Coordinates of C-alpha atoms and ligand atoms in Angstrom, one line a residue:
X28 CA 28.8 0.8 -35.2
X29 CA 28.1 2.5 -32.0
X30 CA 28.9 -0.4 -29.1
X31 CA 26.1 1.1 -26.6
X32 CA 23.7 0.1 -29.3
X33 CA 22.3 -3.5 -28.8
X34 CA 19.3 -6.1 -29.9
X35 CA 18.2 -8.3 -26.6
X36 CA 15.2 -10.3 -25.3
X37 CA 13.6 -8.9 -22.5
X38 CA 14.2 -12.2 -19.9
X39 CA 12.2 -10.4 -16.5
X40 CA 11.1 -7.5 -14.9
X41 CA 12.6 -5.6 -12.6
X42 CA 11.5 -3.9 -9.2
X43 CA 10.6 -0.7 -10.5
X44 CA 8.8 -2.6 -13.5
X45 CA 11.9 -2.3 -16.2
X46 CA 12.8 -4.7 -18.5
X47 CA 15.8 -7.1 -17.9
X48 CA 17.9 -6.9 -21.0
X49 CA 21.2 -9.0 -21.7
X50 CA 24.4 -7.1 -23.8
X51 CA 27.3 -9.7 -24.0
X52 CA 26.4 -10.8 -20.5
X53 CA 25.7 -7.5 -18.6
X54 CA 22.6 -6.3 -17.5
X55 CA 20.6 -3.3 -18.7
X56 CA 17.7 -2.2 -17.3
X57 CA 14.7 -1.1 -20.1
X58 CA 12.0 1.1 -18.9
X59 CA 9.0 0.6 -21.3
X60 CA 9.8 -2.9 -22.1
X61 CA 8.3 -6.0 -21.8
X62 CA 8.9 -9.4 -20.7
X63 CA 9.6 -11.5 -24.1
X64 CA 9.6 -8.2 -26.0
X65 CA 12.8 -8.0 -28.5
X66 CA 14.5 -4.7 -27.9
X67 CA 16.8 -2.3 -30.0
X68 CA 18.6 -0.8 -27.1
X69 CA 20.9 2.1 -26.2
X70 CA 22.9 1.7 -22.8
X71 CA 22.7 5.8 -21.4
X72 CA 24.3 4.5 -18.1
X73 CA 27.1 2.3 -17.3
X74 CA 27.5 0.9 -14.1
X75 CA 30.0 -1.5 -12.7
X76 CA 27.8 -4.4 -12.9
X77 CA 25.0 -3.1 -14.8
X78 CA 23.5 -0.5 -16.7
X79 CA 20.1 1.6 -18.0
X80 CA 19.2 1.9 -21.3
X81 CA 16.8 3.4 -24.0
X82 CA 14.2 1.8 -25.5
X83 CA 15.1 2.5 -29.6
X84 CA 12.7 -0.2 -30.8
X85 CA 10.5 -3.1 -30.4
X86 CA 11.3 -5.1 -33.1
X87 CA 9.2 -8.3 -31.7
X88 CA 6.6 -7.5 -29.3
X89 CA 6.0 -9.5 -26.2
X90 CA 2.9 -11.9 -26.3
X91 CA 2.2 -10.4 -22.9
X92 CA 2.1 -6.4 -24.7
X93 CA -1.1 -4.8 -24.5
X94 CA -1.6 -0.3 -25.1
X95 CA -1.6 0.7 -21.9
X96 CA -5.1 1.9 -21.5
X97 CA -4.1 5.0 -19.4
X98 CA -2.8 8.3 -21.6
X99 CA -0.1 9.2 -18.8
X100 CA 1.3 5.9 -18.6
X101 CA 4.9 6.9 -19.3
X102 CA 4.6 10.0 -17.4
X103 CA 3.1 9.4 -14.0
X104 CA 4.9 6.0 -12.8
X105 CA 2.4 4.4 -10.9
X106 CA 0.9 1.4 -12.9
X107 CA 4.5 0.4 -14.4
X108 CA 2.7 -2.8 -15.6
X109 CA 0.4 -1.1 -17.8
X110 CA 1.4 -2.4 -20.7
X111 CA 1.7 -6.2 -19.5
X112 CA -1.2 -8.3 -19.7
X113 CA -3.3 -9.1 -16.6
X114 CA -2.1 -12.5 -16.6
X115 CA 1.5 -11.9 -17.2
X116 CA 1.7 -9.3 -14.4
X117 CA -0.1 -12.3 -11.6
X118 CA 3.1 -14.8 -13.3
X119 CA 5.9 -11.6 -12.4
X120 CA 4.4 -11.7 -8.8
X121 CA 4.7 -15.3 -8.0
X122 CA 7.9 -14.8 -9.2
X123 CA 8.9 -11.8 -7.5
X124 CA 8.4 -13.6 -4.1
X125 CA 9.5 -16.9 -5.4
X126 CA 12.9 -14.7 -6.0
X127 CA 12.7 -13.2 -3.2
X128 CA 12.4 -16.2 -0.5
X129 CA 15.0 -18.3 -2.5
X130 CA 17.4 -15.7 -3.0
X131 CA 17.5 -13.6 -0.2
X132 CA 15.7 -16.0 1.9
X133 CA 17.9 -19.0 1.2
X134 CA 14.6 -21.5 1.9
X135 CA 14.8 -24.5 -0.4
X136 CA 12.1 -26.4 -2.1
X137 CA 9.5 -23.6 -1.2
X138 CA 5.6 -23.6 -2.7
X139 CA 4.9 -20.3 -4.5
X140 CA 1.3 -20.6 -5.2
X141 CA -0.3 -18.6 -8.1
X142 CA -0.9 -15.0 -7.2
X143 CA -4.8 -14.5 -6.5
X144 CA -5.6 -12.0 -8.8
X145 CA -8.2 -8.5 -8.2
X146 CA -11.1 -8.8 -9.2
X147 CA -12.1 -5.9 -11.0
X148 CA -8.7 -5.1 -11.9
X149 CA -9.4 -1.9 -12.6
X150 CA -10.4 1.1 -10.6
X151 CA -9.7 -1.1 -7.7
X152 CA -8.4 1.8 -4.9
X153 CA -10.7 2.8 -2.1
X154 CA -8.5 5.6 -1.6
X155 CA -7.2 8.3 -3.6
X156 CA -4.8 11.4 -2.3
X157 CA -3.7 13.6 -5.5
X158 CA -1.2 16.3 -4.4
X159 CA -2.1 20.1 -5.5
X160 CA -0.1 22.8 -7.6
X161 CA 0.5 25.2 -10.1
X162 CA -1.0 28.9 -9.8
X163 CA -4.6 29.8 -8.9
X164 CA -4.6 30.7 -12.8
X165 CA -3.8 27.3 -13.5
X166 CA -4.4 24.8 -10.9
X167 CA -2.5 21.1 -11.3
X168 CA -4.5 18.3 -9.2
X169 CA -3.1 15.2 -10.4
X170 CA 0.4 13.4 -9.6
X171 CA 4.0 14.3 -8.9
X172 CA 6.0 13.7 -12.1
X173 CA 8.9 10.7 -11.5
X174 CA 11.8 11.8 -9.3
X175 CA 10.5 15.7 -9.3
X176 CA 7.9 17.3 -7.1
X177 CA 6.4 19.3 -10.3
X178 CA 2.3 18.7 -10.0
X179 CA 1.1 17.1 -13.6
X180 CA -2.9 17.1 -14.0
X181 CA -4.3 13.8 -14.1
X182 CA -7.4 14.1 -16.2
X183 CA -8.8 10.1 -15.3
X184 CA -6.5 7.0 -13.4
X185 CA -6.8 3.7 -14.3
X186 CA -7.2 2.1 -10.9
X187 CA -8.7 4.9 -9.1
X188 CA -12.6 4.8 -7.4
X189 CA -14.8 6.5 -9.9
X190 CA -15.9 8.9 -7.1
X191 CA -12.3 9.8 -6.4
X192 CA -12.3 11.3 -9.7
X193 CA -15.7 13.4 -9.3
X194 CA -14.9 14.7 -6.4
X195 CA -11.7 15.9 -7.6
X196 CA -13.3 17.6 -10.3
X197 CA -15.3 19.3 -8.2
X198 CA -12.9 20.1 -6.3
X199 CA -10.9 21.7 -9.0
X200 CA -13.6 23.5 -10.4
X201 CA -13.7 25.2 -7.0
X202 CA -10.2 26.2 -6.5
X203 CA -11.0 28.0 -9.9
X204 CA -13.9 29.4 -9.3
X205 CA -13.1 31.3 -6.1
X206 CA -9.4 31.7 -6.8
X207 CA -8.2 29.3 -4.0
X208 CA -4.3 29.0 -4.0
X209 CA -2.7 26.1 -4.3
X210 CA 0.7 25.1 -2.0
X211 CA 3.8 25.9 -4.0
X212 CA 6.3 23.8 -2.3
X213 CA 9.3 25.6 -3.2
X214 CA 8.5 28.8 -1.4
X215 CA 6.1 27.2 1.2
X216 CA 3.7 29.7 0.0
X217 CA 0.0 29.3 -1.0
X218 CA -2.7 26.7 0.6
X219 CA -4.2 23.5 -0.6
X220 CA -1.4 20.7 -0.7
X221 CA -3.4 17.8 -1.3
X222 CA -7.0 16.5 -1.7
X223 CA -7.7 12.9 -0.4
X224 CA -10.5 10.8 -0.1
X225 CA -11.6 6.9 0.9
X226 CA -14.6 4.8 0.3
X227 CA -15.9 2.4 2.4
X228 CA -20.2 2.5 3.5
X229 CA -19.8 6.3 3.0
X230 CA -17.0 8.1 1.6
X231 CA -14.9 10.9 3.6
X232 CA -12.9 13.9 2.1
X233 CA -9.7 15.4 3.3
X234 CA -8.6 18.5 2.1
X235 CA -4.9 19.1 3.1
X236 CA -4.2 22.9 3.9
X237 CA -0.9 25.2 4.8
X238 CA -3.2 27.4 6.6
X239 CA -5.4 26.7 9.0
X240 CA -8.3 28.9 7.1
X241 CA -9.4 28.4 4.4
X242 CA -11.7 30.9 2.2
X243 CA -14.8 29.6 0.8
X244 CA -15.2 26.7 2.8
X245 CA -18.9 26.4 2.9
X246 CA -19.0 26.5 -0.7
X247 CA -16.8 23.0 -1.1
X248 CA -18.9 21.5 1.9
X249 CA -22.6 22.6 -0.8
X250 CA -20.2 21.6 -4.0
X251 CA -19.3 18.0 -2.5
X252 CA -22.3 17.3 -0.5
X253 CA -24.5 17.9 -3.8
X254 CA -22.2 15.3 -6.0
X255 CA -23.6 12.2 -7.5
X256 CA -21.6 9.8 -5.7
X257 CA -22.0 6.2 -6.0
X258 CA -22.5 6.2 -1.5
X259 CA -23.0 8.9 0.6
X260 CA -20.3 11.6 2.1
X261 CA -20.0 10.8 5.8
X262 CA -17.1 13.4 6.5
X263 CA -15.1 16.3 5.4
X264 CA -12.1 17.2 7.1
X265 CA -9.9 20.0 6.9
X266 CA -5.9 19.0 7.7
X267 CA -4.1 21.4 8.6
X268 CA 0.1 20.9 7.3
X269 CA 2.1 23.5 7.9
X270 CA 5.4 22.2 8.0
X271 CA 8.0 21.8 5.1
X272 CA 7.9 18.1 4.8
X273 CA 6.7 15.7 2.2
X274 CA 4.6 13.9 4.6
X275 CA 0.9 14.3 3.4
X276 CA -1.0 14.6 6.7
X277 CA -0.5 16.9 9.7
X278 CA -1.4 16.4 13.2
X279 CA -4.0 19.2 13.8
X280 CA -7.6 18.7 11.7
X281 CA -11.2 20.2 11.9
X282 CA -14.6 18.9 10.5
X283 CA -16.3 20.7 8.3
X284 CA -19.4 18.0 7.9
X285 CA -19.9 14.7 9.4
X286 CA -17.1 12.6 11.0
X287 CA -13.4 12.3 10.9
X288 CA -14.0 8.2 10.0
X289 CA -16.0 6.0 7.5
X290 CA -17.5 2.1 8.3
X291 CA -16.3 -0.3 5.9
X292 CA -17.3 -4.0 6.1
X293 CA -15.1 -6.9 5.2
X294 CA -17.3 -10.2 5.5
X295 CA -19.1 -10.0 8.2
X296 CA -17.0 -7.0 10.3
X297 CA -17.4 -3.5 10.4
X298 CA -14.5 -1.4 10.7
X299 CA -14.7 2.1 11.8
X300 CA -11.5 3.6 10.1
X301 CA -9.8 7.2 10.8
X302 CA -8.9 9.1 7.8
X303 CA -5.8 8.7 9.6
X304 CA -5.2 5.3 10.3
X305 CA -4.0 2.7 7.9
X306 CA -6.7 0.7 6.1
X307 CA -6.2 -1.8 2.8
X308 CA -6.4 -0.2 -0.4
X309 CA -8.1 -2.7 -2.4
X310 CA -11.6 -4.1 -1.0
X311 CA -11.5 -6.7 -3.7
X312 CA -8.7 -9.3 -2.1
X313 CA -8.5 -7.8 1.3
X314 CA -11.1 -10.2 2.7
X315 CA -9.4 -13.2 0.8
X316 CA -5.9 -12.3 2.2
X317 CA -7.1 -12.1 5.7
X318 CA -9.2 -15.3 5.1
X319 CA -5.6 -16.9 3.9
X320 CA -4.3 -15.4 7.1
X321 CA -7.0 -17.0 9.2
X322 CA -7.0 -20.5 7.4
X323 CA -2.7 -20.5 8.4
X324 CA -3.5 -19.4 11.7
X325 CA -5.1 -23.1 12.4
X326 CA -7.2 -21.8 15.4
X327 CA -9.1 -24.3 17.3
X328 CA -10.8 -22.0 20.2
X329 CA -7.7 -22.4 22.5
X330 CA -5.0 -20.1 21.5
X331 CA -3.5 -17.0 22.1
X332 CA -2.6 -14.6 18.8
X333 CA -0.7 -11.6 19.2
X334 CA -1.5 -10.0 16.4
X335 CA 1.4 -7.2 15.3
X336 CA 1.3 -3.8 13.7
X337 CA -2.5 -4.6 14.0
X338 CA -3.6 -1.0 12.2
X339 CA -7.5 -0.5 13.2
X340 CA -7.6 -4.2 14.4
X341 CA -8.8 -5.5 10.8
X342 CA -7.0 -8.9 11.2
X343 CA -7.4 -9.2 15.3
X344 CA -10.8 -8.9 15.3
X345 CA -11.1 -11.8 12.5
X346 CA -9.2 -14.4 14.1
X347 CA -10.7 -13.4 17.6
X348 CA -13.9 -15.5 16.6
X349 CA -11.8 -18.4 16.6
X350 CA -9.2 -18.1 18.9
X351 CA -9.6 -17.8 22.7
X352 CA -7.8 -14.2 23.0
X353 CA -6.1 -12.4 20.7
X354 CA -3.8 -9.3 21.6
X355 CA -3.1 -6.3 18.8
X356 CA -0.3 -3.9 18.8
X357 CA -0.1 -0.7 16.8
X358 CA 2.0 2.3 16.7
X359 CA -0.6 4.9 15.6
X360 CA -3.0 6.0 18.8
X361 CA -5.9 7.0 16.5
X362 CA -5.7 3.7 14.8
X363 CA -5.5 1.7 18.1
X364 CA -8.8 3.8 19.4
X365 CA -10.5 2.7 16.1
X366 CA -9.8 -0.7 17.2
X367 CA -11.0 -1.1 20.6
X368 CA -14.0 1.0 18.9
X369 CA -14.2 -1.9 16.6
X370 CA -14.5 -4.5 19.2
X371 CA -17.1 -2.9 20.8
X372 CA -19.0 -2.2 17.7
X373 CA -18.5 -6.3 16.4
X374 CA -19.5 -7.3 20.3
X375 CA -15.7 -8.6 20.5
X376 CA -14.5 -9.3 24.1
X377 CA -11.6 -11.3 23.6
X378 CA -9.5 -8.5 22.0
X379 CA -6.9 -6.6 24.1
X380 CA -5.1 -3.7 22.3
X381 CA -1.9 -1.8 23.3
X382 CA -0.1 1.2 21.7
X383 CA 3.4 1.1 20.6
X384 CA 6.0 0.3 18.8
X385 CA 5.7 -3.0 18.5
X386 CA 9.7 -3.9 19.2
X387 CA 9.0 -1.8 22.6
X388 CA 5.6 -3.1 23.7
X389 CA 6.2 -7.2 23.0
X390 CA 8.4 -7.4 25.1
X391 CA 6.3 -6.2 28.1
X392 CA 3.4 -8.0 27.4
X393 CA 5.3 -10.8 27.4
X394 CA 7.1 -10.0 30.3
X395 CA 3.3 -9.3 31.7
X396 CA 2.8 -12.9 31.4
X397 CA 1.4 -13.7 28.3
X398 CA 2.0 -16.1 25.5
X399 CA 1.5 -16.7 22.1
X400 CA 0.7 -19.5 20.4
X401 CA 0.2 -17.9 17.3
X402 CA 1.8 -14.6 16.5
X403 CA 0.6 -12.9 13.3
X404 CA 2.9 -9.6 11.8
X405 CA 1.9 -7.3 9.2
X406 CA 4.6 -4.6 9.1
X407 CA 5.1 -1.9 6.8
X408 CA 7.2 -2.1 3.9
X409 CA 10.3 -1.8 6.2
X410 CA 9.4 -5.0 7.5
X411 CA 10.0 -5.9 11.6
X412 CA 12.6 -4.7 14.1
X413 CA 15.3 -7.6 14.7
X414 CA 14.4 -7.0 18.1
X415 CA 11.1 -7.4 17.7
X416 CA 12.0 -11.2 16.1
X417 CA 14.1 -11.8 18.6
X418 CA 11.3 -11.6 21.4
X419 CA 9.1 -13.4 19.2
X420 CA 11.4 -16.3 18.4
X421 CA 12.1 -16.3 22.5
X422 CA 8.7 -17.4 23.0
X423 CA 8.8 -19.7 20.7
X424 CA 5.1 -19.6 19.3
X425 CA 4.1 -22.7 17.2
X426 CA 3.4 -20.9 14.5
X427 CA 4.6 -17.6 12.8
X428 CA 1.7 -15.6 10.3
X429 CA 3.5 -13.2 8.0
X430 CA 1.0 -11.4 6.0
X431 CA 3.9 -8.9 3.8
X432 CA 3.3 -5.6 1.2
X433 CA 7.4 -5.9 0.7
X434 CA 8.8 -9.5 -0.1
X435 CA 12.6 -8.6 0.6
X436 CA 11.6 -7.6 3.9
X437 CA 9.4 -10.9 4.3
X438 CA 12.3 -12.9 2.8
X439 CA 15.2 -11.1 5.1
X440 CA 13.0 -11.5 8.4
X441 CA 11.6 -15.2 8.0
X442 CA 15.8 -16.0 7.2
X443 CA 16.1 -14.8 10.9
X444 CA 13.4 -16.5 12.2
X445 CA 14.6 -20.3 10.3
X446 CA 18.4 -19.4 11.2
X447 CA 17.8 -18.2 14.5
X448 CA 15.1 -19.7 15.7
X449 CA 14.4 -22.9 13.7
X450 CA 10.8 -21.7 12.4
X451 CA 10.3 -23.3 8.6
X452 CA 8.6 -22.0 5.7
X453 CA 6.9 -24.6 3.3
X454 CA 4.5 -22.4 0.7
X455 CA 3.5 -19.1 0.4
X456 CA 0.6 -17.0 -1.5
X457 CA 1.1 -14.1 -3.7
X458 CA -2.5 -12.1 -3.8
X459 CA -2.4 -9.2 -5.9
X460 CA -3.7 -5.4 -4.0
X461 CA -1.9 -3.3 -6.3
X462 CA -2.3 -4.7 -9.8
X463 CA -0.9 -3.0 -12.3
X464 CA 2.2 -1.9 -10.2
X465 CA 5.2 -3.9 -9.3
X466 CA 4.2 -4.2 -5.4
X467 CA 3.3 -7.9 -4.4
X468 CA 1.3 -8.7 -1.1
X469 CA 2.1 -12.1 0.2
X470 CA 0.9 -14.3 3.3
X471 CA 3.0 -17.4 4.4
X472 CA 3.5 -19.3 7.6
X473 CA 6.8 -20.4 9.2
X474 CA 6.6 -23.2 11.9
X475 CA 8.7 -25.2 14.4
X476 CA 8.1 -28.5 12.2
Ligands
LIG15 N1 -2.9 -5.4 9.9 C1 -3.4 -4.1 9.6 C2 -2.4 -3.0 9.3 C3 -1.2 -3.3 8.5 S1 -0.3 -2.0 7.9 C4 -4.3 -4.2 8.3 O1 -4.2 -5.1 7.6 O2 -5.2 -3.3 8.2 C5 1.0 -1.8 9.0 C6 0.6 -1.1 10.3 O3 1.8 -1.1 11.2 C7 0.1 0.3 10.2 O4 -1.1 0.5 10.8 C8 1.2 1.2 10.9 O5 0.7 2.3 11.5 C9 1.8 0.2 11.9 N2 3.2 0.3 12.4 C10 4.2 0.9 11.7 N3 5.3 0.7 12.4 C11 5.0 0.1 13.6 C12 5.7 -0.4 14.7 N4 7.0 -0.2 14.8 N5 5.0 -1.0 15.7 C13 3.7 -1.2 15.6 N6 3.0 -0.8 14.5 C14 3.6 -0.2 13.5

């Protein structure tokens, strides 16, 4: 009998969306299974404490299994849920930061709510950026394949905008048609690297280039503007990269048609938002995350929020209706001009922006003078600078709002804040942006009692 060959229930799922199987006690992670699934495995790894394994056979399926209803499931590695029922994945989530805020979090007795689910779940993303490759004989617009930076054609993605996909085609059939190069990475040779575009009132293109010209350019501008898009185009942009980097944008653009920025509305707001600057990928539970946001903020008309890593002001700009000033901090100039743009536009007064990293710029504001009563953070994945909790936690705001795309970061920085700093954590509310992927948003609220 060969020993790496095993039969296990699946028992959860890990972060990359594996299946957590048991072999005499150690633990072997399953791509392709699923939670409640029986397996026939074979461990091809051995680590100290755990290992990887094959998926041989289902020999029960999960309840929760469903055909994934995308044909590159196994081979692009973004949905790794595809195969789990809606339902299940919204139960893995509220786990996953139930997991996360008693394990690495160490808080007790902690409310995970249910996660609030999309709705569509499908074809959910505003925004779509598909990288560029192969030959001008045989152009590859699609998605990187896992771990490698070989360009697979995507012919249709589940929980892309419907437009994304038309535009790409036309975009694809132009590259072919006039002979366009794409970028070959390897020998930083050739020109278009990746083709990216976002929704919102109107829908702006990006086409990111090696060079700065571009043959045929009026061409794509009478291809795209002539598509039968579901809103209008408001903007094509040409971005020029030119480095050797796997960063998508460069610094230097031009405009081919229209604007560099779309509007988008969320309630009652409209945002103007930069290609450039960071904007939520799913318009379906944006506006209930930021109304979660709003509800923990508690504002009565007499507070200040310092609202942190504030992007185009999207959540400053909410709560300033209800609170009596409310200060935004972002790292990103163009996003920070789209903000005090945004004021403007909304007839907001009582929003002050400032750009910077935020673990540099609180400090100073504080130092200024000012004070929080509410502070409300929204970091990147990365999560917040200990320094950055440490001049938070200094002015003791009543009340902490941690709206989180990265619940080990959430859990590891709201530790500090209890440990340190005494602020408490009761509940907190899984909403789903990215379903069918193993990423989690989550909102909670830590307080001095
Ligand atoms: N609250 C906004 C943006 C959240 S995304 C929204 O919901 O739309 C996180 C934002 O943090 C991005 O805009 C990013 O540019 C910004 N950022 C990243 N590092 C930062 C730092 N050290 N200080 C301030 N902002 C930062």
């Amino acid at each position: 009998m060969n020993p790496n060959i095993f039969t296990s229930p699946i028992y959860s799922v890990a972060e990359d969306g594996s299946g957590v199987a048991k072999c005499d006690g150690y633990t072997v992670f399953v791509k392709g299974a699923v939670i409640g699934d029986v397996c026939k495995i074979e461990i091809t790894k051995r680590n100290k404490t755990y290992g990887f394994g094959k998926l041989l056979e289902v020999i029960t399926p999960s309840q929760s299994r469903i055909t994934p209803i995308c044909p590159q499931f196994e081979g692009c590695g973004g949905c790794t849920l595809l195969h789990t029922d809606y339902e299940t994945q919204l139960k893995i989530k509220a786990e996953t930061v139930y997991n996360a805020l008693t394990r690495i979090g160490n808080f007790e007795d902690i409310i995970v709510h249910s996660a609030t689910p999309s709705v569509p779940d499908l074809h959910y993303r505003n925004k779509s950026q598909y990288p560029v490759g192969g030959s001008c004989a045989n152009v590859k617009i699609g998605f990187y394949a896992p771990r490698s930076h070989n360009v697979i054609n995507s012919d249709s993605c589940a929980i892309e905008n419907p437009d994304a996909r038309i535009i790409l085609n036309a975009f694809r059939s132009w590259m072919e048609k006039y002979k366009v190069a794409p970028y070959n990475e390897e020998k930083h040779t050739g020109t278009i690297r990746h083709i990216y575009s976002r929704a919102g009132e109107s829908i702006m293109v990006v086409v990111v280039s090696r060079t700065r010209e571009i043959e045929h350019l009026d061409e794509l501008k009478e291809a795209l503007l002539s598509l039968d898009l579901s809103k209008p185009i408001g903007g094509i942009v040409v971005n020029i990269n030119s480095q050797k980097t796997n960063t998508i944008l460069g610094k230097y653009d031009y405009v081919i048609y229209g604007e560099k920025f779309i509007y988008a509305k969320i309630e009652d707001i409209t945002y103007k938002v930069n290609y450039k600057s960071f904007f939520q990928v799913n318009p379906y539970t944006t506006n209930l995350l930021y109304k979660k946001a709003m509800e923990l903020c508690n504002l009565t008309g007499n507070e200040t929020v310092f609202d942190l890593y504030c992007g185009i002001g999207t959540i400053s700009l909410f709560l300033a209706k209800a609170a009596k000033k409310v200060i935004g901090v972002e790292i990103v100039p163009e996003a920070i001009e789209d903000a005090r743009e945004n004021a403007r536009l909304n007839n907001i007064t009582n929003a002050e922006f400032y750009c910077g990293a935020a673990e540099d710029v609180c400090s100073g504001i504080i130092k200024a003078g000012e004070k929080a009563d509410v502070v409300v953070v929204d970091p990147p994945r990365k999560g917040c600078d200990e320094k950055l909790l440490d001049a938070i936690g200094k002015m003791k705001p009543e009340k902490i709002v941690y709206v989180s795309c990265n619940v080990s970061t959430l859990a590891r920085d709201a530790r500090i804040l209890h440990e340190k700093y005494g602020y408490k954590m009761k509940e907190a509310f899984p909403f789903d942006q990215f379903p069918h992927s193993m990423h989690v948003e989550a909102v909670v609220s830590l307080t001095l009692n």
